[in-house]
CSV table of C-alpha atoms and ligand atoms in Angstrom, one decimal:
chain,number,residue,atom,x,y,z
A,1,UNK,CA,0.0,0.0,0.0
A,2,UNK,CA,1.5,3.4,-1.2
A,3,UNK,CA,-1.2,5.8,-0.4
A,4,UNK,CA,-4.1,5.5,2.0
A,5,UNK,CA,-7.3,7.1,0.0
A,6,UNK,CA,-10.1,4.9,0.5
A,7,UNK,CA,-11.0,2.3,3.0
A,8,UNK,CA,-12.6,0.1,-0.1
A,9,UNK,CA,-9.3,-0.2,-1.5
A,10,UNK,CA,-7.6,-2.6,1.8
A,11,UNK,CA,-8.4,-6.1,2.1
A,12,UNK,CA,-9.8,-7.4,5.7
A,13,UNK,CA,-6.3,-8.0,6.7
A,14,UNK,CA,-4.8,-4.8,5.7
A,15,UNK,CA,-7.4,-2.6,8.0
A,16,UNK,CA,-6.3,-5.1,11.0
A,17,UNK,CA,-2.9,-4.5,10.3
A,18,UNK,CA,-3.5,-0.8,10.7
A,19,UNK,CA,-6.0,-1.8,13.6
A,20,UNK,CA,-3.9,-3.8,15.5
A,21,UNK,CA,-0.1,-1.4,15.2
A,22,UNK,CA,-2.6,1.7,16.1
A,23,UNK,CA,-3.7,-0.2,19.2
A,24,UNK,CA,-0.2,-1.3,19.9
A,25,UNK,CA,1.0,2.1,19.2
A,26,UNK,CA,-1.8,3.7,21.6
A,27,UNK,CA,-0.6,1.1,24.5
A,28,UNK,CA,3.2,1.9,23.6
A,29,UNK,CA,1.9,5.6,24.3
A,30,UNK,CA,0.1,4.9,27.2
A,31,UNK,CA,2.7,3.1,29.3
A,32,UNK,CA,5.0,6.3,28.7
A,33,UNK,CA,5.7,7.8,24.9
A,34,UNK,CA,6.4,6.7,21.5
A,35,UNK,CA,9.7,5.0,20.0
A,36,UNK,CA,10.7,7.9,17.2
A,37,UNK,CA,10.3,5.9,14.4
A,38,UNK,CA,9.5,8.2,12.0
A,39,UNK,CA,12.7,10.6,13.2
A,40,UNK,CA,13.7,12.7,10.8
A,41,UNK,CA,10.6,12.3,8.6
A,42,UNK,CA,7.8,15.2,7.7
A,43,UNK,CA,4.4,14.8,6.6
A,44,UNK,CA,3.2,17.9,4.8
A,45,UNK,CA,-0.2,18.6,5.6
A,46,UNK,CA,-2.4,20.2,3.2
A,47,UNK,CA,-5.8,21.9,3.9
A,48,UNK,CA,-8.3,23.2,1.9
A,49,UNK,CA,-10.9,23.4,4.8
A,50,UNK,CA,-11.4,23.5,8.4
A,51,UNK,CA,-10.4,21.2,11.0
A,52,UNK,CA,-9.1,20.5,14.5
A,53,UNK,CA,-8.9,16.7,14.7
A,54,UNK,CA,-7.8,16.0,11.7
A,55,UNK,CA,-5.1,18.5,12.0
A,56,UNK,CA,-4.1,18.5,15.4
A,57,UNK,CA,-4.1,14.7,15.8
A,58,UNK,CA,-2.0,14.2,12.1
A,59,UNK,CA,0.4,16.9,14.1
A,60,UNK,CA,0.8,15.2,17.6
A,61,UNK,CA,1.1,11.9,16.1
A,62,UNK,CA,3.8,12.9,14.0
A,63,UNK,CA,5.9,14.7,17.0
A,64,UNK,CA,4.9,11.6,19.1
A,65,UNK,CA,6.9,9.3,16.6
A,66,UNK,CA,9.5,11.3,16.4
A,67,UNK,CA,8.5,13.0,13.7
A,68,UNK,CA,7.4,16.9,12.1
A,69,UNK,CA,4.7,18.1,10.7
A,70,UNK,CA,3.7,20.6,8.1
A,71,UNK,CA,0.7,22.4,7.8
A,72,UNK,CA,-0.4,24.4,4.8
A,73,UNK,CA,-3.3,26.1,4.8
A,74,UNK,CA,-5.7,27.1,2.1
A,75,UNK,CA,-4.6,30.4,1.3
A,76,UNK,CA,-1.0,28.5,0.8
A,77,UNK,CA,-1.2,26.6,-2.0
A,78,UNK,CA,-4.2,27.4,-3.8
A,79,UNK,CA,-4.3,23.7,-5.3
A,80,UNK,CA,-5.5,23.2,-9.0
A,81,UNK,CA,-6.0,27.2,-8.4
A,82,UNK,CA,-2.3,28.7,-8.2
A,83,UNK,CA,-0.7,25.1,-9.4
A,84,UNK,CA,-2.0,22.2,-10.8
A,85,UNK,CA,-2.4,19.2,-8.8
A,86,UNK,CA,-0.1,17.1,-10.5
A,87,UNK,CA,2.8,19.7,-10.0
A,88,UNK,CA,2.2,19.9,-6.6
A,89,UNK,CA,2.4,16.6,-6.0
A,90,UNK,CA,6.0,16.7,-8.0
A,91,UNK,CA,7.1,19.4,-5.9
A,92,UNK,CA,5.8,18.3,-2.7
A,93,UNK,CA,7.3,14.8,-2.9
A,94,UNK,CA,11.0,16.4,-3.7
A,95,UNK,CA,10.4,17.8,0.2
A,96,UNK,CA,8.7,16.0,2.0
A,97,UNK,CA,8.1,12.0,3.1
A,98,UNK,CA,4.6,12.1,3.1
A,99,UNK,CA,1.1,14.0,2.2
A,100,UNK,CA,-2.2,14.4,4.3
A,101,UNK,CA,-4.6,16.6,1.9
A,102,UNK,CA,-8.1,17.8,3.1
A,103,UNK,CA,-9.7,18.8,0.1
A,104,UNK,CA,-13.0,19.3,-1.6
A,105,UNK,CA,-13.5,17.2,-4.7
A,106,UNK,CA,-12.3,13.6,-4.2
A,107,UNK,CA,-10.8,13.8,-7.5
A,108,UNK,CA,-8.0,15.8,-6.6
A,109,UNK,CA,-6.6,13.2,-3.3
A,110,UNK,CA,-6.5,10.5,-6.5
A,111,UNK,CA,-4.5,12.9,-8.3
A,112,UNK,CA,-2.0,13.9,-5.7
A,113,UNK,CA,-1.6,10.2,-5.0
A,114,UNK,CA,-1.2,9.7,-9.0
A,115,UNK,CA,1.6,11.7,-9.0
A,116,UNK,CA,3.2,11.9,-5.8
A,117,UNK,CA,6.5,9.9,-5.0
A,118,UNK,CA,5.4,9.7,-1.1
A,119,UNK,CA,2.4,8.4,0.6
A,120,UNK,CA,-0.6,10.4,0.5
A,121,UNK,CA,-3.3,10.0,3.1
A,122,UNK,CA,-7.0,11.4,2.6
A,123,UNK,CA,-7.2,14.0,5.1
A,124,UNK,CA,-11.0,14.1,3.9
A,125,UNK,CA,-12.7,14.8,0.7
A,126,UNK,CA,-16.5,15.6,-0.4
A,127,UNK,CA,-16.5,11.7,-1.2
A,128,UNK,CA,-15.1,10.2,2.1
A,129,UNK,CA,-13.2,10.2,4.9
A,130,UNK,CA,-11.1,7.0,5.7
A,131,UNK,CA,-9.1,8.2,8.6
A,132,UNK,CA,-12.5,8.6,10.6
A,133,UNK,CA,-13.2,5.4,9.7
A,134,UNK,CA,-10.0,3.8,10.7
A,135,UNK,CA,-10.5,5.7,14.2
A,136,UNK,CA,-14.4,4.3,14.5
A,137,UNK,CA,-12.9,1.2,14.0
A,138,UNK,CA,-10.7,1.3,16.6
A,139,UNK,CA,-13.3,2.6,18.5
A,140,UNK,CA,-16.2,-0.2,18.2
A,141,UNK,CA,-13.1,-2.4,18.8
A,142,UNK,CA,-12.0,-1.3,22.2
A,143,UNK,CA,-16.1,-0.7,23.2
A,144,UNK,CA,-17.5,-4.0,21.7
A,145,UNK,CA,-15.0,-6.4,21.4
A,146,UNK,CA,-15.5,-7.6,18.2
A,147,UNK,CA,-16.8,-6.3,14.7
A,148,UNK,CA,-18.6,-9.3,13.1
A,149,UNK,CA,-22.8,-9.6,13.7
A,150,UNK,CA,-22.7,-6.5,15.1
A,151,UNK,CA,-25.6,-3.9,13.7
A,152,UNK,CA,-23.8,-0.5,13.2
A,153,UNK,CA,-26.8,2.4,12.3
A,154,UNK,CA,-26.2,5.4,10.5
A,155,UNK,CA,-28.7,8.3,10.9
A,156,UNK,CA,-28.3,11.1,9.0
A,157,UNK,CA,-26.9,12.7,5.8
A,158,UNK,CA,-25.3,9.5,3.5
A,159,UNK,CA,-22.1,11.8,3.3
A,160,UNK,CA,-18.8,11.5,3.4
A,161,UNK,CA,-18.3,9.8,6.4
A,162,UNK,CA,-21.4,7.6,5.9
A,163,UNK,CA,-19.6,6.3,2.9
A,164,UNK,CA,-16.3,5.3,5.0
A,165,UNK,CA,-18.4,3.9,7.8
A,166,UNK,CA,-20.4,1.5,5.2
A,167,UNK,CA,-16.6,0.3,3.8
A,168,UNK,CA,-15.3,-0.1,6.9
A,169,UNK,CA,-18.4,-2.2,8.6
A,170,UNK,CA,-19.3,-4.1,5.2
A,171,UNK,CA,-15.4,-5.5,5.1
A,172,UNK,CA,-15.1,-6.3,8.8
A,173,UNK,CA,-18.5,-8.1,8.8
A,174,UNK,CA,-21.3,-5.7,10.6
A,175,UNK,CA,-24.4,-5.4,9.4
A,176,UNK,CA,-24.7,-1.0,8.3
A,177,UNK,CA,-28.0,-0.3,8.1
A,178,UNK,CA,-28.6,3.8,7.2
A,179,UNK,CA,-31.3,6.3,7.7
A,180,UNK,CA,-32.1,9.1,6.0
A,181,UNK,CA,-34.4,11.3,4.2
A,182,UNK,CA,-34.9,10.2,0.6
A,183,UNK,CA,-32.7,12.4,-1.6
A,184,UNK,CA,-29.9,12.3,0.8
A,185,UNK,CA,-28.9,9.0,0.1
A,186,UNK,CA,-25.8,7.6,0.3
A,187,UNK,CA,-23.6,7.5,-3.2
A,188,UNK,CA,-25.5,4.4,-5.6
A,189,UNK,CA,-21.9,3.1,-6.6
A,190,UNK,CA,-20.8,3.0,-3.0
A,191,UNK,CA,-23.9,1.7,-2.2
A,192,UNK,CA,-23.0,-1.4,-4.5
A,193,UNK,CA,-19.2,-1.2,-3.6
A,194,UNK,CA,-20.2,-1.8,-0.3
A,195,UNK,CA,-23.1,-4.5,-0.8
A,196,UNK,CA,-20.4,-6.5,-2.9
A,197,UNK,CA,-17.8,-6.2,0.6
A,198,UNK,CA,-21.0,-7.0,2.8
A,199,UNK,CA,-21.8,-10.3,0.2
A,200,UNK,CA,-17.8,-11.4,1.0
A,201,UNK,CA,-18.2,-11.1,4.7
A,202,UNK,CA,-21.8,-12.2,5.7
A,203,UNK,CA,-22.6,-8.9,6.4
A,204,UNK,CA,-26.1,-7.0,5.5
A,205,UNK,CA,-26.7,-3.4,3.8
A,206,UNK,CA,-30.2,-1.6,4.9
A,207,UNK,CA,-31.3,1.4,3.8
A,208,UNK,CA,-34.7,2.9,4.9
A,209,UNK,CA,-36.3,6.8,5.1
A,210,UNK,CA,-37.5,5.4,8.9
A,211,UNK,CA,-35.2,6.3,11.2
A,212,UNK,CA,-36.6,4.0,14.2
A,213,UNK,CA,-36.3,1.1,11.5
A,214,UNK,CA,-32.4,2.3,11.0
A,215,UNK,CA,-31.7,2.2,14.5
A,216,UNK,CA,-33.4,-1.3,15.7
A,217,UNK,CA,-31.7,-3.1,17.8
A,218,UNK,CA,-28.5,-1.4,17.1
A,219,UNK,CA,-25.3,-1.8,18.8
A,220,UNK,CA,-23.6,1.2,17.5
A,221,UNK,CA,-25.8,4.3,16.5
A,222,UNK,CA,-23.8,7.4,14.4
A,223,UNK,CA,-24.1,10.6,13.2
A,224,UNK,CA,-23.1,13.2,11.3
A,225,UNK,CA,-23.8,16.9,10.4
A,226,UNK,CA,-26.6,17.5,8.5
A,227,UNK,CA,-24.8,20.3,6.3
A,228,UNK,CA,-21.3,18.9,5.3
A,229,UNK,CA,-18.2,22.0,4.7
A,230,UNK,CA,-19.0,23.1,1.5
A,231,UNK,CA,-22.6,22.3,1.5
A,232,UNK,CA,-23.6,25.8,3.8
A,233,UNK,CA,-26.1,27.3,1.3
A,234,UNK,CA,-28.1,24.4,1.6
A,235,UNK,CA,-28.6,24.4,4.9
A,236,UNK,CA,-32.1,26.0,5.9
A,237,UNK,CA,-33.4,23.6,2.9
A,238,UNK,CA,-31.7,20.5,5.0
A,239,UNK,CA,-32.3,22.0,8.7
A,240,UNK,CA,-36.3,21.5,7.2
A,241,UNK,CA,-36.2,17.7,6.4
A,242,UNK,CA,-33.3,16.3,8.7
A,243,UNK,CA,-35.0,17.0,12.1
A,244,UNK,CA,-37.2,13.4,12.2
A,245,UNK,CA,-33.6,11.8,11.8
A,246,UNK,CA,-31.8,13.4,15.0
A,247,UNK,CA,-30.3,11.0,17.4
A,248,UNK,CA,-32.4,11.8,20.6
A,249,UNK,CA,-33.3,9.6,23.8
A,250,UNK,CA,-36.4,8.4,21.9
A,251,UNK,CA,-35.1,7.4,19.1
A,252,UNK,CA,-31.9,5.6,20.9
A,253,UNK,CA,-34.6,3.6,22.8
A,254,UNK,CA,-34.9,1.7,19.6
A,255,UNK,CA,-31.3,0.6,20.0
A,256,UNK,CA,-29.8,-2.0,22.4
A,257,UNK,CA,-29.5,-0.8,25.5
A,258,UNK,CA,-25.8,-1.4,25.6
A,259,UNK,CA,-25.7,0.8,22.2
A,260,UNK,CA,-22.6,3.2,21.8
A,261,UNK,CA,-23.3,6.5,20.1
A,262,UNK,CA,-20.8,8.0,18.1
A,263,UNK,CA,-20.3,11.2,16.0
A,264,UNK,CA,-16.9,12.3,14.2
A,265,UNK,CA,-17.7,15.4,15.3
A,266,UNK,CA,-18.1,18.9,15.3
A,267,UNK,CA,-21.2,18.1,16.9
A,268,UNK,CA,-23.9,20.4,16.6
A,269,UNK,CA,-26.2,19.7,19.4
A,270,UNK,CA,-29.9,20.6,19.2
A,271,UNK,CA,-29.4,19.3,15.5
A,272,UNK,CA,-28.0,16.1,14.5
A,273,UNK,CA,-28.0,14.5,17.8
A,274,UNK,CA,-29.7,16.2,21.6
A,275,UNK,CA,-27.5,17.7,24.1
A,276,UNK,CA,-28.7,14.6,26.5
A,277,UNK,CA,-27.1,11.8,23.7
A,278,UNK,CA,-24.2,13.5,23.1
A,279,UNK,CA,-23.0,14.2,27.2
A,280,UNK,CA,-24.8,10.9,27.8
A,281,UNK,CA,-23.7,7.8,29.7
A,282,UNK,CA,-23.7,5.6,26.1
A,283,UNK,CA,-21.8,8.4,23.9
A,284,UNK,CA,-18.4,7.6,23.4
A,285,UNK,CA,-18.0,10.7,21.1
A,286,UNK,CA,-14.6,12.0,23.0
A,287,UNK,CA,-12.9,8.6,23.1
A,288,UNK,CA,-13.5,8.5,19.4
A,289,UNK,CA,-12.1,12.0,19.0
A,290,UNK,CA,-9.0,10.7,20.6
A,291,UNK,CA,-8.7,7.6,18.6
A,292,UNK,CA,-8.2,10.0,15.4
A,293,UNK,CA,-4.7,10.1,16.7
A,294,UNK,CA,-4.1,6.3,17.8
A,295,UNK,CA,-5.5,5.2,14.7
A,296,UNK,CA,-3.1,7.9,12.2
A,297,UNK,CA,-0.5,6.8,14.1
A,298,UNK,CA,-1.2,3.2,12.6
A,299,UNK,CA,-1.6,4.2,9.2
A,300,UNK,CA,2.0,6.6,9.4
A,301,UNK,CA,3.8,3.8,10.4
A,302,UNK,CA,3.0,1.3,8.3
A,303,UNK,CA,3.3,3.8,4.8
A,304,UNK,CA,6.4,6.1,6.1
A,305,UNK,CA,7.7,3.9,8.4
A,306,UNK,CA,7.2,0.4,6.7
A,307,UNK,CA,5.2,-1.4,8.9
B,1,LIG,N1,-13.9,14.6,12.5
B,1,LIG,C1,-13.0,15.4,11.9
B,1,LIG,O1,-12.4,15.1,10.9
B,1,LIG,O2,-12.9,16.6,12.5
B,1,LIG,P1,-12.1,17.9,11.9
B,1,LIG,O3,-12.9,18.4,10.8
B,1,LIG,O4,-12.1,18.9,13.1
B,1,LIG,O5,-10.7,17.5,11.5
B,2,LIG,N1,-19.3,15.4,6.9
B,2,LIG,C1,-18.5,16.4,7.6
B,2,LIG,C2,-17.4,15.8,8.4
B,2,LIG,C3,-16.6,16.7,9.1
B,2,LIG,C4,-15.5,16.0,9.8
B,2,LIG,C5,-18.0,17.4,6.6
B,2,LIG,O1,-17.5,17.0,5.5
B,2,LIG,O2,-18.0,18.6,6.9
């Protein structure tokens, strides 16, 4: 593996090997700091939208393994805008040893990783976001023990991280069932991408417009915004049909009672998900937000580190 762009694109064994060197990496930490194996190494970070996980964790796990990191922020590089992708890339890989991008259109991380020399992870794009997904693995792991029979629900807008969530449940066995209102569903083609992964691992793919159907019996129950970065002038017209789908005491009732909520986060409470769910006893919202950095530190080591 060169790059890291899309969940869909590991086999089983390749998201445990990041799984299990992110949870040996998070013990290694635990019990008193990081060996520096990525000394002398700097991953160039490259944002063309907001973030605090994504960037702070990417950061700490680089100075944690011994590493630097760069950040370059949207008024920087101005990519496909001031420079094509493809010569950025070139340039950035004469530099640097590896690239995170956060970027709008998909399109552009496959072209970075086209023609960069170094890794380049997928910081985020409008398509999905595979970094969450590694961390809400790690997550469901540490909560639940296991991945496969498990019912994972997805409430809300079939976004970007919707579509990581579906890869990463569909290859590891759970059963992804997703709720939304119709016209806000998830991608067709990862729809079927991730029907094919759940066919291979016994899993089952639901989608409904009912949200109590979605979250029946559910052992994990997510969320995400209702109005993604880059989406904000449609947000009165989404703030009018998402309220049925927020993830609220009566609609967790549905669930198992053992059910973990989770949320990538920013939350926006009062929307997507109550006050009461977020700060409740089964949200595991700020463990997840910590696992963004246990579960990079995975994925850097095994692409700039070698395993
Ligand atoms: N969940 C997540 O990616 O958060 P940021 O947008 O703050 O990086
Ligand atoms: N779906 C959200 C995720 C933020 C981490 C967005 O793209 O804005």
């Amino acid at each position: 593996m060169k790059d890291f762009v899309s969940i869909a694109d590991l086999p089983p064994a390749g998201i445990f090997e990041i799984l299990n060197r992110a949870k040996q990496l998070k013990e290694e930490w635990l019990e008193g700091g990081n060996q520096p194996i990525l000394k002398g190494k700097v991953l160039g970070m490259i944002f063309q939208k907001p973030s605090l996980r994504t960037r702070v964790s990417f950061d700490m796990a680089m100075l944690h393994l011994g590493g630097h990191a760069l950040y370059l922020s949207p008024a920087e590089i101005g990519l496909g805008k001031r420079e094509s992708i493809a010569d950025v890339a070139r340039v950035m890989s004469r530099y640097v040893d590896g690239i995170m991008a956060r970027v709008f259109d998909h399109d552009h991380i496959l072209q970075l990783a086209k023609y960069s020399r170094v890794p380049v992870i997928n910081g985020l794009s409008d398509y999905n976001h595979p970094c969450q997904g590694m961390a809400d693995l790690l997550t469901i792991w540490e909560k639940k023990g296991d991945f496969k029979g498990l019912k994972l629900a997805y409430v809300g807008d079939g976004n970007n991280v919707a579509v990581s969530l579906l890869f990463a449940a569909t290859k590891l066995g759970m059963h992804f069932s997703v709720g939304n209102p119709p016209g806000y569903d998830l991608p067709p083609q990862a729809l079927s991408t991730g029907r094919q992964f759940a066919q291979e691992s016994g899993s089952q793919v639901v989608t409904t417009h009912d949200p109590v159907e979605a979250v029946a019996h559910a052992d994990v129950v997510y969320t995400d915004t209702w109005t993604s970065m880059g989406q904000e002038v449609e947000s009165a017209k989404r703030d009018a049909v998402f309220p049925p789908f927020q993830v609220n005491s009566n609609l967790l009732a549905h669930a198992q009672p053992e059910a973990i909520v989770m949320h990538c986060l920013p939350a926006h409470r009062g929307h997507e998900i109550t006050h009461e769910v977020a700060d409740g006893p089964q949200s595991v919202l700020f463990d997840q937000a910590e696992n963004r950095l246990h579960a990079q530190k995975g994925i850097l080591a095994i692409l700039m580190a070698g395993s």
